[in-house]
mmCIF file of C-alpha atoms and ligand atoms in Angstrom:
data_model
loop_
_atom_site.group_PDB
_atom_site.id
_atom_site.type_symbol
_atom_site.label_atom_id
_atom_site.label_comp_id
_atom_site.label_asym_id
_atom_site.label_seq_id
_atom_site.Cartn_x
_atom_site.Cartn_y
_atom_site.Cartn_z
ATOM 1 C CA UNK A 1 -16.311 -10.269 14.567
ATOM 2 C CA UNK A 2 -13.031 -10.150 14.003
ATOM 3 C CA UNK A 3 -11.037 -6.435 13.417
ATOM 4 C CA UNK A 4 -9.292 -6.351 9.958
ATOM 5 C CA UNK A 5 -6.726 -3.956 9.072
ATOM 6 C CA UNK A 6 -6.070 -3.354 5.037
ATOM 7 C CA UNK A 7 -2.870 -0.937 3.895
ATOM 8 C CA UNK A 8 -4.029 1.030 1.026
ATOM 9 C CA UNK A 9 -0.993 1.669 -1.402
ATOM 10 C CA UNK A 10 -0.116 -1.613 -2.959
ATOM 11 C CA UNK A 11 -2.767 -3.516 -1.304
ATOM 12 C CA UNK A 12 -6.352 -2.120 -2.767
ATOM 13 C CA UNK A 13 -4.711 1.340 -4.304
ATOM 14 C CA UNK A 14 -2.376 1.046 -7.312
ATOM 15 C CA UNK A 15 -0.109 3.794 -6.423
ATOM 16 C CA UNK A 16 2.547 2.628 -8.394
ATOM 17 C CA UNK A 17 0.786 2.423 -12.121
ATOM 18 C CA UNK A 18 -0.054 5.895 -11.607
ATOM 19 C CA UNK A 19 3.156 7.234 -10.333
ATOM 20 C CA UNK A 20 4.733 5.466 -12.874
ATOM 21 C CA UNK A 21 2.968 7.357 -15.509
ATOM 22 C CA UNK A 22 4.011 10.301 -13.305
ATOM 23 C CA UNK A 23 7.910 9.927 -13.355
ATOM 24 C CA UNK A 24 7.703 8.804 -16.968
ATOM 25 C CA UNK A 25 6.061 12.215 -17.983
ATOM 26 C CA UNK A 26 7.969 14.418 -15.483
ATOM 27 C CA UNK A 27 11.814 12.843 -15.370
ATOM 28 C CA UNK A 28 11.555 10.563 -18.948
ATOM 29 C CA UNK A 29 12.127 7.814 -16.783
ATOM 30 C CA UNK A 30 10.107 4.670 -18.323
ATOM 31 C CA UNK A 31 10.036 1.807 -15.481
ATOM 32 C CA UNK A 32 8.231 -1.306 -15.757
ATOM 33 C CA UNK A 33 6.351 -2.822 -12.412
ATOM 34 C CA UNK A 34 9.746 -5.806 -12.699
ATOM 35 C CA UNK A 35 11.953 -2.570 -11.770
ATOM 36 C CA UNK A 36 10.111 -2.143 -8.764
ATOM 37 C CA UNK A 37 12.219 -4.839 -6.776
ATOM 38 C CA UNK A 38 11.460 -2.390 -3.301
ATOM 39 C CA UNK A 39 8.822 -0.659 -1.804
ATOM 40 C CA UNK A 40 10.350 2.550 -2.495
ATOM 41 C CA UNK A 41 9.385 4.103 -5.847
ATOM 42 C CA UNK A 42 11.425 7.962 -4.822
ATOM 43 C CA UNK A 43 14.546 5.449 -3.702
ATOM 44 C CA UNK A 44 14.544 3.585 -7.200
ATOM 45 C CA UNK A 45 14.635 6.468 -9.564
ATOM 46 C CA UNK A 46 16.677 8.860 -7.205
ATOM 47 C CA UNK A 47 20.183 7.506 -8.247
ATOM 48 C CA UNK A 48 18.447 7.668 -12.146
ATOM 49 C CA UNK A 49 18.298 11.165 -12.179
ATOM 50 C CA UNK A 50 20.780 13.307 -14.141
ATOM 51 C CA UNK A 51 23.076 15.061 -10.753
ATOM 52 C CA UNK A 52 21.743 18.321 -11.804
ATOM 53 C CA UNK A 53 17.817 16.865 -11.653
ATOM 54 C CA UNK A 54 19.261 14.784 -8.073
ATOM 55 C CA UNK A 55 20.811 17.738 -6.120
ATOM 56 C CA UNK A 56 17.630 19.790 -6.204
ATOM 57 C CA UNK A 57 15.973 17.235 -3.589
ATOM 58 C CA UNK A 58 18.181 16.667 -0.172
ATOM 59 C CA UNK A 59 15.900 13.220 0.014
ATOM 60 C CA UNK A 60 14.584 10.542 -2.660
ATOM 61 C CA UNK A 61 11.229 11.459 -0.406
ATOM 62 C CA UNK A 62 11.375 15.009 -1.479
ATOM 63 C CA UNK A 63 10.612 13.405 -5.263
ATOM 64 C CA UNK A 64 6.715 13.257 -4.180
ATOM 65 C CA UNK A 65 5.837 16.513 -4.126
ATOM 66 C CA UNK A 66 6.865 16.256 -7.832
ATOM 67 C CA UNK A 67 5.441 13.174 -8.389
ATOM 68 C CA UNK A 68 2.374 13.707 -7.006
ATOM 69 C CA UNK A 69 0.229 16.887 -7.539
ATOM 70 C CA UNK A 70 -2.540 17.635 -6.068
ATOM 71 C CA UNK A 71 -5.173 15.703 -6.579
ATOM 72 C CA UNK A 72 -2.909 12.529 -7.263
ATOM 73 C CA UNK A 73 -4.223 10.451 -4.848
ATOM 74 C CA UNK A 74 -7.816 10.567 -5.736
ATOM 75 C CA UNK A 75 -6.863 9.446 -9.600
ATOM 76 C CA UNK A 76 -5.275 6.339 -8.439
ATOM 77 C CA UNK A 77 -7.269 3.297 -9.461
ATOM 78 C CA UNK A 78 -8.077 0.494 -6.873
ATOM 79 C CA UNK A 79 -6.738 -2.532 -7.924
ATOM 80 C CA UNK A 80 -9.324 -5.247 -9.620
ATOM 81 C CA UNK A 81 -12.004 -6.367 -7.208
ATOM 82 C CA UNK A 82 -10.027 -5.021 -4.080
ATOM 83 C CA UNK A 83 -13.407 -2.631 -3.119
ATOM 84 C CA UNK A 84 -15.955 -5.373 -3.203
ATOM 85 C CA UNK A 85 -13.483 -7.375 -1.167
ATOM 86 C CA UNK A 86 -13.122 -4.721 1.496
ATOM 87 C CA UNK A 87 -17.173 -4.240 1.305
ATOM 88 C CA UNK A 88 -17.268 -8.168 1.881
ATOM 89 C CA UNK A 89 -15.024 -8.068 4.752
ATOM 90 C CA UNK A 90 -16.526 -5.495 6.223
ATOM 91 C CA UNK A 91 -20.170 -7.565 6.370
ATOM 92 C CA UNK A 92 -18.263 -9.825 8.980
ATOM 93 C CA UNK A 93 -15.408 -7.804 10.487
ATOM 94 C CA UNK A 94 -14.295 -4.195 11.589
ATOM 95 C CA UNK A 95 -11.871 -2.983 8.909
ATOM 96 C CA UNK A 96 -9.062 -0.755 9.974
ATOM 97 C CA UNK A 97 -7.506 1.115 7.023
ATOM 98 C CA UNK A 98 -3.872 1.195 8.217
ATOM 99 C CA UNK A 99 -1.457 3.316 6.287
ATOM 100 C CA UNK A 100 1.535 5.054 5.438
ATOM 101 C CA UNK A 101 1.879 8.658 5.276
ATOM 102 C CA UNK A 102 3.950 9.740 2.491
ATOM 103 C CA UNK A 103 6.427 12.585 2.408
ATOM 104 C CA UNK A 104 3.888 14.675 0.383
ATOM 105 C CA UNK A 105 1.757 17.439 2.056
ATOM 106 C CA UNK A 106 -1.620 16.487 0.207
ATOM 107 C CA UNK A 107 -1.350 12.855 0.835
ATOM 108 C CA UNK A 108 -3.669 12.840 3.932
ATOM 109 C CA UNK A 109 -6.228 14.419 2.462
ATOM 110 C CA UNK A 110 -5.954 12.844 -0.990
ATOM 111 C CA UNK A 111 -6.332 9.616 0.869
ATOM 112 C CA UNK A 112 -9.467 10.492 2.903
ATOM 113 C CA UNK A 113 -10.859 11.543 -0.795
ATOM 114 C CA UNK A 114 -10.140 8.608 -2.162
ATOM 115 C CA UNK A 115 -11.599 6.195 0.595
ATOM 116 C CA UNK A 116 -14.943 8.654 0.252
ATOM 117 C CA UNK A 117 -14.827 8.358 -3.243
ATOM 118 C CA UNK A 118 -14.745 4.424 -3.387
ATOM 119 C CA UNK A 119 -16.486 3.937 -0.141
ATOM 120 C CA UNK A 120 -18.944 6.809 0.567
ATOM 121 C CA UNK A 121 -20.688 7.253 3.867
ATOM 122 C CA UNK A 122 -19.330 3.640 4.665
ATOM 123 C CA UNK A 123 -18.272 3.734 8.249
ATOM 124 C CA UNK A 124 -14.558 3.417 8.619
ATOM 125 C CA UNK A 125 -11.491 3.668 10.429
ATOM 126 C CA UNK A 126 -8.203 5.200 9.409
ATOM 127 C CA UNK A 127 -4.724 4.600 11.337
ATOM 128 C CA UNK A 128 -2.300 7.285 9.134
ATOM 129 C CA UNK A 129 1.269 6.194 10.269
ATOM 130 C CA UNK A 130 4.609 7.985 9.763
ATOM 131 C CA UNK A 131 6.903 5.437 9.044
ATOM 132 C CA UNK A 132 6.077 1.261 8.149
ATOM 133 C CA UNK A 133 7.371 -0.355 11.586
ATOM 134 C CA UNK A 134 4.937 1.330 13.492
ATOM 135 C CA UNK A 135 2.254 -1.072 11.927
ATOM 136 C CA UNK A 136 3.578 -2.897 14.077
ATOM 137 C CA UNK A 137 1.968 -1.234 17.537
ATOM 138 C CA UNK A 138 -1.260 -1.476 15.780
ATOM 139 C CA UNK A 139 -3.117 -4.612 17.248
ATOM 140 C CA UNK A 140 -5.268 -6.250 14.762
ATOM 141 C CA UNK A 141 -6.072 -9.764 13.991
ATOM 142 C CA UNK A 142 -5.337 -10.038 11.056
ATOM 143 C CA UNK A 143 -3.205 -6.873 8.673
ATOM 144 C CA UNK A 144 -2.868 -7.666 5.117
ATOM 145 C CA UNK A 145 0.102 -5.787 3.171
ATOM 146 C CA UNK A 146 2.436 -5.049 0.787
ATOM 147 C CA UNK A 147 5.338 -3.989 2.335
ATOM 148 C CA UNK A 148 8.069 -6.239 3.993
ATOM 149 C CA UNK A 149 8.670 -3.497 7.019
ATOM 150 C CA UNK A 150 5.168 -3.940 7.894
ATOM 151 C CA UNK A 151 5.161 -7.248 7.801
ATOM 152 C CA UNK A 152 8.116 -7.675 10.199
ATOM 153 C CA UNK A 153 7.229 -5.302 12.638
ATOM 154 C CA UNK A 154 4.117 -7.218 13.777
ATOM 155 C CA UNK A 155 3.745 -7.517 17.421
ATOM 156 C CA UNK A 156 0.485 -8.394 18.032
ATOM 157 C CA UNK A 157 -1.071 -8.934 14.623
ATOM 158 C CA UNK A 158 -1.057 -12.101 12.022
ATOM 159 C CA UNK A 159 -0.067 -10.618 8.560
ATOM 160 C CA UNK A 160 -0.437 -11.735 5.033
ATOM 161 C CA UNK A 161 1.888 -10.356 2.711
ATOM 162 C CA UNK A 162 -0.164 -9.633 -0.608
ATOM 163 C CA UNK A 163 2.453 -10.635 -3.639
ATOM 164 C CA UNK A 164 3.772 -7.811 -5.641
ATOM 165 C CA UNK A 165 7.504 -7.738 -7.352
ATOM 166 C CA UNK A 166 8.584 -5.303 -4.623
ATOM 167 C CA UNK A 167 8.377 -7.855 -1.758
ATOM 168 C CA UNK A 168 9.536 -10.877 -3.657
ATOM 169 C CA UNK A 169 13.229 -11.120 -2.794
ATOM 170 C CA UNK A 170 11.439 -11.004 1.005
ATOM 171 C CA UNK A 171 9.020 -14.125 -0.005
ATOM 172 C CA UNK A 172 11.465 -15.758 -1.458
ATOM 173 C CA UNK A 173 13.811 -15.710 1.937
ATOM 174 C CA UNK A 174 11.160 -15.229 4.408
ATOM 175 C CA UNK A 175 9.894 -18.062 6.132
ATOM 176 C CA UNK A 176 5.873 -19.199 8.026
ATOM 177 C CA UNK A 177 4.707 -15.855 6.433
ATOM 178 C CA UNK A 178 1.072 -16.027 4.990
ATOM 179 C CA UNK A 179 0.664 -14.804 1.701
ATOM 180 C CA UNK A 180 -2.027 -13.915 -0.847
ATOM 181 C CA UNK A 181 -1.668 -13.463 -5.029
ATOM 182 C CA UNK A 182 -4.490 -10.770 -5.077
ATOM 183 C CA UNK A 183 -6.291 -8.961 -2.352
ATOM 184 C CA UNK A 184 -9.738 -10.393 -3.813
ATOM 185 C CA UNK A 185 -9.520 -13.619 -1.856
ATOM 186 C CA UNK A 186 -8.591 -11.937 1.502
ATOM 187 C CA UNK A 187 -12.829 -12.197 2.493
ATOM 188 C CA UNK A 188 -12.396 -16.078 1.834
ATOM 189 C CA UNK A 189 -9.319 -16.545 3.397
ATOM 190 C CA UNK A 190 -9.667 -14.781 7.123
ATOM 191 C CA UNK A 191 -11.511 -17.552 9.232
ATOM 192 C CA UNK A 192 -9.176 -19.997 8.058
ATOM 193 C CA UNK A 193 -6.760 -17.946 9.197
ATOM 194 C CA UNK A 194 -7.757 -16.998 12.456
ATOM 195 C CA UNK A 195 -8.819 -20.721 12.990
ATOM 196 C CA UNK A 196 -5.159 -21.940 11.819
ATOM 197 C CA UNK A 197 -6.406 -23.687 8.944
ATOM 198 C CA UNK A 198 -4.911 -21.703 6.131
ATOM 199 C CA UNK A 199 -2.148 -22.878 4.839
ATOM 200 C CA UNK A 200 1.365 -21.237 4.665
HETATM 201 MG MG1 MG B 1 1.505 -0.630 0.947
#
C-alpha cells in the first residue's frame, strides 16, 4: 500500500467551469477554458476589469469572495469518472486529498462538503495548504496535479501533472515530468509508476 495524494481543483473538481459561469454572470466577462493559459483564474480577469470594477479589490485574490458565494464549492461538478477513480485508488492505497486554500472564507468548509457529498462516510485525509509550494513538504509517493507550482516544489514526492490548458506552456518546456490526459487512468497508472515502468 502505497499513500496517494490527489489535489482537488483542477484535478477531480472542475472549479474553473463553474467559476467561469460565475465571472461571466457577475463581471460580463465570457472566457473560454483556451484563456485559461495559468492557474490563476482572479489573476486572468483582474487586468479585464473596468479600473472602477479593479480598484475596489487591493488583490486579484480578493475577486473570490465575489466569485464564489457561499455554497460555491459544493455546486462544483467532479470532473468525468474522477470519483470512481479516487474510490479505485483508494481499494489499494491511502489517498491524501492535498489542497489549496483559496483566498475565500467559505472555501474550507465548502470543500469538506463537497468531499462528504461525493464521498460520504469514506475514510479520508485532508492536507488544506496556504500557498502551492508547500505541496512540496508533503511526502507522498505519488501526488497527481494540476498546477505547475506544485509540481516543482516536490521534495520527496513523484508527481504527475494532469493536462489542462493552464499548465501547457509548463509541459511544453518542462522536461522527465509524468503526465496524465484525464485523472481516470491515474488507478491504472500508479504501480507502473512506482515500479519505474511508466513511461515519461
Ligand atoms: Mg489544482
Amino acid at each position: 500500500m502505497s499513500v496517494i495524494g490527489i489535489d482537488m481543483d483542477g484535478v477531480i473538481a472542475d472549479f474553473p467551469s463553474l467559476a467561469m459561469k460565475s465571472i461571466k454572470s457577475i463581471f460580463g466577462i465570457d472566457l473560454t477554458m483556451e484563456d485559461l493559459t495559468v492557474p490563476n483564474m482572479a489573476g486572468i480577469i483582474y487586468p479585464m476589469l473596468p479600473d472602477g470594477v479593479r480598484s475596489l479589490y487591493k488583490t486579484p485574490g480578493e475577486l473570490y469572495d465575489i466569485i464564489c458565494h457561499p455554497r460555491f464549492f459544493e455546486e462544483i461538478e467532479p470532473y468525468e469518472g474522477a470519483i470512481e477513480a479516487v474510490k479505485r485508488i483508494q481499494e489499494n492505497h491511502d489517498v491524501v486529498f492535498i489542497t489549496k486554500r483559496l483566498e475565500w472564507q467559505y472555501c474550507p468548509i465548502g470543500k469538506a462538503n463537497w468531499l462528504q457529498k461525493h464521498f460520504g462516510d469514506m475514510p479520508r485525509k485532508v492536507i488544506m495548504i496556504d500557498n502551492m509550494e508547500s505541496k512540496g513538504l508533503v511526502a507522498v509517493d505519488i501526488l497527481f496535479d494540476d498546477d505547475p507550482r506544485a509540481i516543482s516544489s516536490l521534495e520527496y514526492s513523484v508527481g504527475v501533472l494532469v493536462n489542462r490548458p493552464w499548465n501547457r506552456s509548463f509541459r511544453e518546456e518542462a522536461t522527465g515530468i509524468y503526465t496524465i490526459d484525464d485523472f481516470k487512468v491515474a488507478p491504472d497508472i500508479i504501480d507502473d509508476i512506482l515500479s519505474g515502468l511508466y513511461i515519461y
